[in-house]
mmCIF file of C-alpha atoms in Angstrom:
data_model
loop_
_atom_site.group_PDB
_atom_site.id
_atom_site.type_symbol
_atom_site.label_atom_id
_atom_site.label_comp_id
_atom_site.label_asym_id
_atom_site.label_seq_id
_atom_site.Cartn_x
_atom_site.Cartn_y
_atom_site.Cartn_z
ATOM 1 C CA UNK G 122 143.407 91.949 172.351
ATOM 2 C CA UNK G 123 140.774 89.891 174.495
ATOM 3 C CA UNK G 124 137.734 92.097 175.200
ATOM 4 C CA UNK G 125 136.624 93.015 178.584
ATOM 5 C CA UNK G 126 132.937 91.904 178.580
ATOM 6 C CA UNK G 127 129.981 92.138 180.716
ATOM 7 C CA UNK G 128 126.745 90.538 181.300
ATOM 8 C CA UNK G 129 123.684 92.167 182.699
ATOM 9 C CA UNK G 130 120.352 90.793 183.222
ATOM 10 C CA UNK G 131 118.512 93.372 181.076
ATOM 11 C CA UNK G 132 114.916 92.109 182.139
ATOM 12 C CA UNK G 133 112.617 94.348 183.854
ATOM 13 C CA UNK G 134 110.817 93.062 187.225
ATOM 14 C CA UNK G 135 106.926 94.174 187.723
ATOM 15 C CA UNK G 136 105.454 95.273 191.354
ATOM 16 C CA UNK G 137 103.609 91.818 190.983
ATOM 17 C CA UNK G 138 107.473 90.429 190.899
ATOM 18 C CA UNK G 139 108.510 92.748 193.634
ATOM 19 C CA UNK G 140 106.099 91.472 196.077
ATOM 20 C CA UNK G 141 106.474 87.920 195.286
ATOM 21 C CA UNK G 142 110.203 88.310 196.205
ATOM 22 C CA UNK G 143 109.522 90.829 199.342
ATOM 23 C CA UNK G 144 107.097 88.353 200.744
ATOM 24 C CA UNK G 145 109.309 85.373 200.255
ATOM 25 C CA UNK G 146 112.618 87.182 201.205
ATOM 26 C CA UNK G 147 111.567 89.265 204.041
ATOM 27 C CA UNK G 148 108.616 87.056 205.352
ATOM 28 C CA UNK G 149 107.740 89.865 208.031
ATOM 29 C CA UNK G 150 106.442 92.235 205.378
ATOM 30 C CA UNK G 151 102.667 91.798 205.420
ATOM 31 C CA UNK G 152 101.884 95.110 203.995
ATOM 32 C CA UNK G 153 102.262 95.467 200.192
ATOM 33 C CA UNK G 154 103.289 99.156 200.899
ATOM 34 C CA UNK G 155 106.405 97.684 202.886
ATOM 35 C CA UNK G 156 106.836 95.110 199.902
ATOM 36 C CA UNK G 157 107.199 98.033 197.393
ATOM 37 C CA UNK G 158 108.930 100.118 199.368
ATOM 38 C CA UNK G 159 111.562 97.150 200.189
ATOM 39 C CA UNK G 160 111.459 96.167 195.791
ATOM 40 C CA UNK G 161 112.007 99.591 195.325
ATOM 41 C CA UNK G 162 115.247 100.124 197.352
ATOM 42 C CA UNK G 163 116.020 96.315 195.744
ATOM 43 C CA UNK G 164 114.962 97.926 191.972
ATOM 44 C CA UNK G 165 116.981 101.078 192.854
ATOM 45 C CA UNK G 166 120.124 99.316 193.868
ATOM 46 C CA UNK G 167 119.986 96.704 191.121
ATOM 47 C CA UNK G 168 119.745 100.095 189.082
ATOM 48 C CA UNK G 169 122.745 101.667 189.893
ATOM 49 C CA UNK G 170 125.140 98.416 189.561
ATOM 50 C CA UNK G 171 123.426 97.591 186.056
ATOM 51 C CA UNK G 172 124.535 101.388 185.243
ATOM 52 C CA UNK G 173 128.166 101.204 186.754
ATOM 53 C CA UNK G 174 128.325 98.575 184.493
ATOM 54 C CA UNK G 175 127.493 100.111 181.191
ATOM 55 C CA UNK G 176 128.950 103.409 182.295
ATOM 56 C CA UNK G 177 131.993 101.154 182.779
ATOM 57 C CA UNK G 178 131.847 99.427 179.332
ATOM 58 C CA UNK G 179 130.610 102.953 177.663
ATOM 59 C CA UNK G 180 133.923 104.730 178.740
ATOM 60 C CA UNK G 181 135.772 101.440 177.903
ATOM 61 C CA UNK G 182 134.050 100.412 174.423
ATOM 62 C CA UNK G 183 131.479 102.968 173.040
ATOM 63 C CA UNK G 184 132.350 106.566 174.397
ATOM 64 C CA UNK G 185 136.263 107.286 172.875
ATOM 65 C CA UNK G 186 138.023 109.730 174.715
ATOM 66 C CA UNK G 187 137.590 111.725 177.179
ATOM 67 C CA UNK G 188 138.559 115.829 176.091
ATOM 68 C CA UNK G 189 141.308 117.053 177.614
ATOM 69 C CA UNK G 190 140.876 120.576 179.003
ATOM 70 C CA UNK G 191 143.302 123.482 178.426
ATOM 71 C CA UNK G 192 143.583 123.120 182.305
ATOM 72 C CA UNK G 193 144.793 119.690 182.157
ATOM 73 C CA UNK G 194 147.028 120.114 179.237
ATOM 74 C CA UNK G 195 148.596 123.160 181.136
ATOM 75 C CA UNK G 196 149.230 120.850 184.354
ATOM 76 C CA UNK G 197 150.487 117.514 182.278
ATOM 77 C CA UNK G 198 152.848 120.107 180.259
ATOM 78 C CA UNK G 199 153.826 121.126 183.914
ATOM 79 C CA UNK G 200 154.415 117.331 185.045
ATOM 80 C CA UNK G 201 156.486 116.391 182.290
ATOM 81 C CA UNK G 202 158.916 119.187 182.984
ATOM 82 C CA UNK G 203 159.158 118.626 186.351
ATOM 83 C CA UNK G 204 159.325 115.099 185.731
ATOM 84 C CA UNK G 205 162.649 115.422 182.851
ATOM 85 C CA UNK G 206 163.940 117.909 185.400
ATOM 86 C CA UNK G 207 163.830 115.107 188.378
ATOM 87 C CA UNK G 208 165.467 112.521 185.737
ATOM 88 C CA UNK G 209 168.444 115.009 184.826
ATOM 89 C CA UNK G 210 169.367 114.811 188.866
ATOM 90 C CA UNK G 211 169.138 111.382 189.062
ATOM 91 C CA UNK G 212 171.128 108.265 189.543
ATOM 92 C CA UNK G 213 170.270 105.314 187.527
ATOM 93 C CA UNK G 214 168.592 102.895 190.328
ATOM 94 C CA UNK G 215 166.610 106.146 191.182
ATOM 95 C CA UNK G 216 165.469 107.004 187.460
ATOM 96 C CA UNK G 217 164.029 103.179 187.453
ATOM 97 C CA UNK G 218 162.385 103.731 191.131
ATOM 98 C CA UNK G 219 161.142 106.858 189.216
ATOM 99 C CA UNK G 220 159.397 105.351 186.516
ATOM 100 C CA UNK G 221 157.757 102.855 188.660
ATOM 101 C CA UNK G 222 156.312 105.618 190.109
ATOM 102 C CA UNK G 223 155.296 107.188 187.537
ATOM 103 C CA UNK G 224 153.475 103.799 186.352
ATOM 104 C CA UNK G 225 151.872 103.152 189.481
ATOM 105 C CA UNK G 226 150.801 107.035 189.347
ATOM 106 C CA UNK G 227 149.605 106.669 186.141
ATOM 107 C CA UNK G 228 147.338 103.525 187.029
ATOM 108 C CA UNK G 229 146.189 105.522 189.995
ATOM 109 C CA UNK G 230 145.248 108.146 187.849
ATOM 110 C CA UNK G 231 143.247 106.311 185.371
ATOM 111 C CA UNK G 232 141.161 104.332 188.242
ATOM 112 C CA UNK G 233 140.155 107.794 189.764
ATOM 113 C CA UNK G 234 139.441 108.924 185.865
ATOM 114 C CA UNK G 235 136.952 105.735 185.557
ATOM 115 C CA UNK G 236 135.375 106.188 189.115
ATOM 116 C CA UNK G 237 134.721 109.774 188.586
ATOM 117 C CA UNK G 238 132.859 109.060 184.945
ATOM 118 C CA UNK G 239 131.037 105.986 186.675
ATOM 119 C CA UNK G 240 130.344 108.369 189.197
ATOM 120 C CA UNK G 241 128.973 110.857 186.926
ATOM 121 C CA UNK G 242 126.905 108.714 184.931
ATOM 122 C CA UNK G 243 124.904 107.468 187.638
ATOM 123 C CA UNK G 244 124.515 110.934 189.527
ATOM 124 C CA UNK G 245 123.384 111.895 185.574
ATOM 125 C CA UNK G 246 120.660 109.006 185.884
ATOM 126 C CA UNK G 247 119.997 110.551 189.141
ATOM 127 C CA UNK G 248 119.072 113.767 188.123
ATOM 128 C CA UNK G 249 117.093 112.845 185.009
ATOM 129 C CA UNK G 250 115.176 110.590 187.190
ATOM 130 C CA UNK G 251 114.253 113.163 189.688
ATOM 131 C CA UNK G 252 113.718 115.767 187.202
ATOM 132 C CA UNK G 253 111.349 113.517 185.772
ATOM 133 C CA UNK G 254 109.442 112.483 189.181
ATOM 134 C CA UNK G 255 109.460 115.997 190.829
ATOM 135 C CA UNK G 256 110.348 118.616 188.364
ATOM 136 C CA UNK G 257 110.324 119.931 184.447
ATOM 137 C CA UNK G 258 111.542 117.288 181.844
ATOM 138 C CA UNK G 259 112.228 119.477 178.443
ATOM 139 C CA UNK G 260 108.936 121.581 179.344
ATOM 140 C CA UNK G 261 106.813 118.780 180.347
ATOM 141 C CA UNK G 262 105.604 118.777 184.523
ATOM 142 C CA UNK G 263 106.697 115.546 185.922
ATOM 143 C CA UNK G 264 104.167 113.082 187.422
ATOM 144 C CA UNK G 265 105.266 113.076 190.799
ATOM 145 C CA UNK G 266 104.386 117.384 190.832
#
């Protein structure tokens, strides 16, 4: 099985390093304000693909599966009788168009499973971030309040 592997520039940048690059990217920002303001949006955004990244190789390496809910398992139990129901009323050209449905469903299915954890795991980062900015962090008053 060949691994799926990703690599990340893990090194952090200073505000010295943000306004080096602001001043030689963007030439018109004169104001160091502007310059950190621009390297934060930069830091920010280099943020969130660094952590689609290991949210991507978490789910895919380090986090095992996902819990099914008794939700789920009720609606899966409901698509596999539907599904043997379908296959009992069907021709054999059908039952193959069928399962290539099924496949491609399937595949669907797990994309929109990874997006939605990626998704989660950077509105998590989100949150902690704020929480720590603006609000209470495990009883201790953020810096930003």
């Amino acid at each position: 099985m060949k691994l799926r592997t990703r690599e990340f520039n893990r090194s952090m940048v200073t505000a010295d390093n943000i306004s080096e690059i602001s001043a030689r990217v963007s030439p018109g920002i004169t104001d160091s304000g502007q310059g950190l303001i621009f390297g934060a949006a930069c830091y920010e955004a280099g943020m969130i693909e660094m952590l689609r990244g290991i949210a991507a190789e978490a789910l895919e390496f380090g986090m095992g599966n996902i819990l099914v809910t008794r939700n789920t398992k009720k609606a899966l139990k409901e698509q596999v009788e539907k599904s043997e129901e379908l296959r009992q009323n069907l021709n054999e050209d059908t039952l193959v168009l069928l399962e290539e449905y099924e496949d491609a469903t399937q595949n669907a299915a797990d994309r929109d499973a990874e997006d939605h954890f990626v998704e989660g795991f950077i509105r998590g980062y989100a949150y902690l971030k704020r929480q720590v900015e603006f609000g209470t962090y495990f009883g201790v008053r953020g810096s930003g309040g």
